[in-house]
């Protein structure tokens, strides 16, 4: 299993720091687990392969391109800094 941990500052609350951990087996396209923490609370979830396919279809994006955008937003960290915004609600 591979994991990444990134520090994010959501545009919805730029003064706060959150930590985003993403874990996956083969690649993000086969699904992944996600943990978001503000160091006081933590929220967990899973995204299935079917969820990814459904979301890509909903926004009419090629599935491979959608998975690559997920990788850039959730895993790439510093390499994509400033390119993606997060909103915590």
CSV table of N, CA and C in Angstrom, one decimal:
chain,number,residue,atom,x,y,z
A,1,UNK,N,0.8,-1.2,0.0
A,1,UNK,CA,0.0,0.0,0.0
A,1,UNK,C,0.9,1.2,0.0
A,2,UNK,N,0.5,2.2,-0.8
A,2,UNK,CA,1.2,3.5,-0.8
A,2,UNK,C,0.4,4.5,-0.1
A,3,UNK,N,1.1,5.5,0.5
A,3,UNK,CA,0.4,6.6,1.2
A,3,UNK,C,1.2,7.9,0.9
A,4,UNK,N,0.4,9.0,0.9
A,4,UNK,CA,1.0,10.3,0.9
A,4,UNK,C,0.3,11.1,2.0
A,5,UNK,N,1.1,12.1,2.5
A,5,UNK,CA,0.5,13.0,3.5
A,5,UNK,C,0.9,14.4,3.1
A,6,UNK,N,-0.1,15.3,2.9
A,6,UNK,CA,0.2,16.6,2.5
A,6,UNK,C,-0.5,17.6,3.5
A,7,UNK,N,0.1,18.7,3.7
A,7,UNK,CA,-0.4,19.8,4.5
A,7,UNK,C,-1.2,20.7,3.5
A,8,UNK,N,-2.4,21.1,3.8
A,8,UNK,CA,-3.2,21.9,3.0
A,8,UNK,C,-3.8,23.1,3.8
A,9,UNK,N,-4.1,24.2,3.1
A,9,UNK,CA,-4.7,25.4,3.7
A,9,UNK,C,-5.9,25.7,2.9
A,10,UNK,N,-7.1,25.2,3.3
A,10,UNK,CA,-8.3,25.4,2.5
A,10,UNK,C,-8.6,26.9,2.2
A,11,UNK,N,-9.1,27.1,1.0
A,11,UNK,CA,-9.5,28.5,0.7
A,11,UNK,C,-10.7,28.9,1.6
A,12,UNK,N,-11.5,27.9,2.1
A,12,UNK,CA,-12.6,28.2,2.9
A,12,UNK,C,-12.2,28.6,4.3
A,13,UNK,N,-10.9,28.4,4.7
A,13,UNK,CA,-10.4,28.7,6.0
A,13,UNK,C,-8.9,28.8,5.9
A,14,UNK,N,-8.4,29.8,5.2
A,14,UNK,CA,-6.9,29.9,4.9
A,14,UNK,C,-6.0,30.0,6.1
A,15,UNK,N,-6.5,30.4,7.3
A,15,UNK,CA,-5.7,30.5,8.5
A,15,UNK,C,-5.5,29.1,9.2
A,16,UNK,N,-6.3,28.1,8.8
A,16,UNK,CA,-6.2,26.8,9.3
A,16,UNK,C,-5.3,25.9,8.5
A,17,UNK,N,-4.7,24.9,9.2
A,17,UNK,CA,-3.9,23.9,8.6
A,17,UNK,C,-4.6,22.5,8.7
A,18,UNK,N,-4.7,21.8,7.6
A,18,UNK,CA,-5.2,20.5,7.7
A,18,UNK,C,-4.2,19.5,7.1
A,19,UNK,N,-4.3,18.3,7.4
A,19,UNK,CA,-3.4,17.3,6.9
A,19,UNK,C,-4.3,16.3,6.1
A,20,UNK,N,-3.9,16.0,4.9
A,20,UNK,CA,-4.6,15.1,4.0
A,20,UNK,C,-3.8,13.9,3.7
A,21,UNK,N,-4.2,12.7,4.1
A,21,UNK,CA,-3.5,11.5,3.8
A,21,UNK,C,-4.4,10.7,2.8
A,22,UNK,N,-3.7,10.2,1.8
A,22,UNK,CA,-4.4,9.4,0.8
A,22,UNK,C,-3.6,8.1,0.7
A,23,UNK,N,-4.3,7.0,0.7
A,23,UNK,CA,-3.7,5.7,0.6
A,23,UNK,C,-4.4,4.8,-0.5
A,24,UNK,N,-3.6,4.0,-1.2
A,24,UNK,CA,-4.1,3.3,-2.3
A,24,UNK,C,-3.2,2.0,-2.5
A,25,UNK,N,-3.8,1.0,-3.2
A,25,UNK,CA,-3.1,-0.3,-3.4
A,25,UNK,C,-2.3,-0.2,-4.8
A,26,UNK,N,-3.0,-0.2,-5.9
A,26,UNK,CA,-2.4,-0.2,-7.2
A,26,UNK,C,-2.1,1.2,-7.7
A,27,UNK,N,-3.2,1.9,-8.0
A,27,UNK,CA,-3.2,3.3,-8.4
A,27,UNK,C,-4.5,3.9,-8.0
A,28,UNK,N,-4.5,5.2,-8.0
A,28,UNK,CA,-5.7,5.9,-7.6
A,28,UNK,C,-7.0,5.5,-8.3
A,29,UNK,N,-6.8,5.1,-9.6
A,29,UNK,CA,-7.9,4.7,-10.4
A,29,UNK,C,-8.7,3.4,-9.9
A,30,UNK,N,-8.0,2.6,-9.0
A,30,UNK,CA,-8.7,1.5,-8.5
A,30,UNK,C,-9.4,1.8,-7.1
A,31,UNK,N,-9.3,3.0,-6.7
A,31,UNK,CA,-10.0,3.4,-5.5
A,31,UNK,C,-8.9,3.8,-4.4
A,32,UNK,N,-9.3,4.5,-3.4
A,32,UNK,CA,-8.4,5.0,-2.4
A,32,UNK,C,-9.1,5.3,-1.1
A,33,UNK,N,-8.3,5.4,-0.1
A,33,UNK,CA,-8.8,5.8,1.2
A,33,UNK,C,-8.3,7.2,1.5
A,34,UNK,N,-9.0,7.9,2.3
A,34,UNK,CA,-8.6,9.3,2.5
A,34,UNK,C,-8.9,9.7,4.0
A,35,UNK,N,-8.0,10.4,4.6
A,35,UNK,CA,-8.1,10.9,6.0
A,35,UNK,C,-7.8,12.4,5.9
A,36,UNK,N,-8.7,13.2,6.5
A,36,UNK,CA,-8.5,14.6,6.7
A,36,UNK,C,-8.5,14.9,8.1
A,37,UNK,N,-7.4,15.7,8.6
A,37,UNK,CA,-7.4,16.0,10.0
A,37,UNK,C,-6.9,17.4,10.2
A,38,UNK,N,-7.5,18.1,11.3
A,38,UNK,CA,-7.1,19.4,11.7
A,38,UNK,C,-6.3,19.3,13.0
A,39,UNK,N,-5.9,18.1,13.3
A,39,UNK,CA,-5.1,17.8,14.5
A,39,UNK,C,-6.0,17.8,15.8
A,40,UNK,N,-7.3,18.1,15.6
A,40,UNK,CA,-8.2,17.9,16.8
A,40,UNK,C,-9.2,16.9,16.4
A,41,UNK,N,-9.6,16.8,15.2
A,41,UNK,CA,-10.6,15.8,14.7
A,41,UNK,C,-10.0,15.2,13.4
A,42,UNK,N,-10.5,14.1,13.1
A,42,UNK,CA,-10.2,13.4,11.8
A,42,UNK,C,-11.4,12.9,11.1
A,43,UNK,N,-11.4,12.9,9.8
A,43,UNK,CA,-12.5,12.4,9.0
A,43,UNK,C,-12.0,11.5,8.0
A,44,UNK,N,-12.6,10.3,7.9
A,44,UNK,CA,-12.1,9.3,7.0
A,44,UNK,C,-13.2,8.9,5.9
A,45,UNK,N,-12.7,8.4,4.8
A,45,UNK,CA,-13.6,8.0,3.8
A,45,UNK,C,-12.9,7.1,2.8
A,46,UNK,N,-13.7,6.5,1.9
A,46,UNK,CA,-13.1,5.7,0.9
A,46,UNK,C,-13.8,6.1,-0.4
A,47,UNK,N,-13.1,6.0,-1.5
A,47,UNK,CA,-13.6,6.2,-2.8
A,47,UNK,C,-13.3,5.0,-3.7
A,48,UNK,N,-14.4,4.4,-4.2
A,48,UNK,CA,-14.2,3.2,-4.9
A,48,UNK,C,-13.9,3.4,-6.4
A,49,UNK,N,-13.6,2.4,-7.1
A,49,UNK,CA,-13.3,2.5,-8.5
A,49,UNK,C,-14.6,2.9,-9.3
A,50,UNK,N,-15.7,2.4,-8.8
A,50,UNK,CA,-17.0,2.8,-9.4
A,50,UNK,C,-17.3,4.3,-9.2
A,51,UNK,N,-17.0,4.8,-8.0
A,51,UNK,CA,-17.2,6.2,-7.7
A,51,UNK,C,-16.4,7.1,-8.6
A,52,UNK,N,-15.1,6.7,-8.9
A,52,UNK,CA,-14.3,7.4,-9.8
A,52,UNK,C,-14.8,7.4,-11.2
A,53,UNK,N,-15.3,6.3,-11.7
A,53,UNK,CA,-15.8,6.2,-13.0
A,53,UNK,C,-17.1,7.0,-13.1
A,54,UNK,N,-17.9,7.0,-12.1
A,54,UNK,CA,-19.2,7.7,-12.1
A,54,UNK,C,-18.9,9.2,-12.1
A,55,UNK,N,-18.0,9.7,-11.3
A,55,UNK,CA,-17.7,11.1,-11.3
A,55,UNK,C,-17.1,11.6,-12.6
A,56,UNK,N,-16.2,10.8,-13.2
A,56,UNK,CA,-15.6,11.2,-14.5
A,56,UNK,C,-16.7,11.3,-15.5
A,57,UNK,N,-17.6,10.3,-15.5
A,57,UNK,CA,-18.8,10.4,-16.5
A,57,UNK,C,-19.7,11.6,-16.2
A,58,UNK,N,-19.9,11.9,-15.0
A,58,UNK,CA,-20.8,13.0,-14.6
A,58,UNK,C,-20.3,14.3,-15.1
A,59,UNK,N,-18.9,14.5,-15.1
A,59,UNK,CA,-18.4,15.7,-15.6
A,59,UNK,C,-17.8,15.6,-17.0
A,60,UNK,N,-18.2,14.5,-17.7
A,60,UNK,CA,-17.8,14.3,-19.1
A,60,UNK,C,-16.3,14.4,-19.3
A,61,UNK,N,-15.6,13.8,-18.5
A,61,UNK,CA,-14.1,13.8,-18.6
A,61,UNK,C,-13.6,12.4,-18.8
A,62,UNK,N,-12.6,12.2,-19.7
A,62,UNK,CA,-12.0,10.9,-19.9
A,62,UNK,C,-11.6,10.4,-18.5
A,63,UNK,N,-11.9,9.1,-18.3
A,63,UNK,CA,-11.6,8.5,-16.9
A,63,UNK,C,-10.1,8.6,-16.6
A,64,UNK,N,-9.2,8.3,-17.6
A,64,UNK,CA,-7.8,8.4,-17.4
A,64,UNK,C,-7.3,9.8,-17.0
A,65,UNK,N,-7.9,10.8,-17.7
A,65,UNK,CA,-7.5,12.2,-17.4
A,65,UNK,C,-8.0,12.6,-16.0
A,66,UNK,N,-9.2,12.1,-15.7
A,66,UNK,CA,-9.8,12.4,-14.3
A,66,UNK,C,-8.9,11.8,-13.2
A,67,UNK,N,-8.4,10.6,-13.4
A,67,UNK,CA,-7.5,9.9,-12.4
A,67,UNK,C,-6.2,10.7,-12.3
A,68,UNK,N,-5.7,11.2,-13.4
A,68,UNK,CA,-4.5,12.0,-13.4
A,68,UNK,C,-4.7,13.3,-12.6
A,69,UNK,N,-5.9,14.0,-12.8
A,69,UNK,CA,-6.2,15.2,-12.1
A,69,UNK,C,-6.3,14.9,-10.6
A,70,UNK,N,-6.9,13.7,-10.2
A,70,UNK,CA,-7.0,13.3,-8.8
A,70,UNK,C,-5.6,13.2,-8.3
A,71,UNK,N,-4.7,12.5,-9.0
A,71,UNK,CA,-3.3,12.4,-8.5
A,71,UNK,C,-2.7,13.7,-8.3
A,72,UNK,N,-2.8,14.6,-9.2
A,72,UNK,CA,-2.2,15.9,-9.1
A,72,UNK,C,-2.8,16.7,-7.8
A,73,UNK,N,-4.1,16.6,-7.7
A,73,UNK,CA,-4.7,17.3,-6.6
A,73,UNK,C,-4.5,16.7,-5.2
A,74,UNK,N,-4.5,15.4,-5.1
A,74,UNK,CA,-4.5,14.7,-3.8
A,74,UNK,C,-3.1,14.2,-3.4
A,75,UNK,N,-2.3,13.8,-4.4
A,75,UNK,CA,-1.0,13.1,-4.1
A,75,UNK,C,0.2,14.0,-4.4
A,76,UNK,N,0.2,14.8,-5.4
A,76,UNK,CA,1.4,15.4,-5.9
A,76,UNK,C,2.0,16.5,-4.9
A,77,UNK,N,1.1,17.0,-4.1
A,77,UNK,CA,1.6,18.0,-3.0
A,77,UNK,C,2.3,19.2,-3.6
A,78,UNK,N,3.6,19.4,-3.3
A,78,UNK,CA,4.3,20.6,-3.6
A,78,UNK,C,4.3,20.9,-5.1
A,79,UNK,N,4.4,19.8,-5.9
A,79,UNK,CA,4.4,19.9,-7.3
A,79,UNK,C,3.2,20.6,-7.9
A,80,UNK,N,2.1,20.5,-7.2
A,80,UNK,CA,0.8,21.1,-7.7
A,80,UNK,C,0.4,22.2,-6.8
A,81,UNK,N,1.2,22.7,-5.9
A,81,UNK,CA,0.8,23.8,-4.9
A,81,UNK,C,0.3,25.0,-5.7
A,82,UNK,N,-0.8,25.5,-5.2
A,82,UNK,CA,-1.4,26.7,-5.8
A,82,UNK,C,-2.2,26.5,-7.1
A,83,UNK,N,-2.2,25.2,-7.5
A,83,UNK,CA,-3.0,24.9,-8.7
A,83,UNK,C,-4.4,24.4,-8.4
A,84,UNK,N,-4.5,23.8,-7.2
A,84,UNK,CA,-5.8,23.3,-6.7
A,84,UNK,C,-6.2,23.9,-5.4
A,85,UNK,N,-7.5,24.2,-5.3
A,85,UNK,CA,-8.0,24.8,-4.0
A,85,UNK,C,-8.9,23.8,-3.3
A,86,UNK,N,-8.9,23.8,-2.0
A,86,UNK,CA,-9.7,22.9,-1.2
A,86,UNK,C,-10.6,23.7,-0.4
A,87,UNK,N,-11.8,23.2,-0.3
A,87,UNK,CA,-12.9,23.8,0.5
A,87,UNK,C,-13.3,22.8,1.5
A,88,UNK,N,-13.3,23.2,2.8
A,88,UNK,CA,-13.8,22.2,3.9
A,88,UNK,C,-15.2,22.7,4.3
A,89,UNK,N,-16.1,21.8,4.3
A,89,UNK,CA,-17.5,22.2,4.7
A,89,UNK,C,-18.1,21.1,5.5
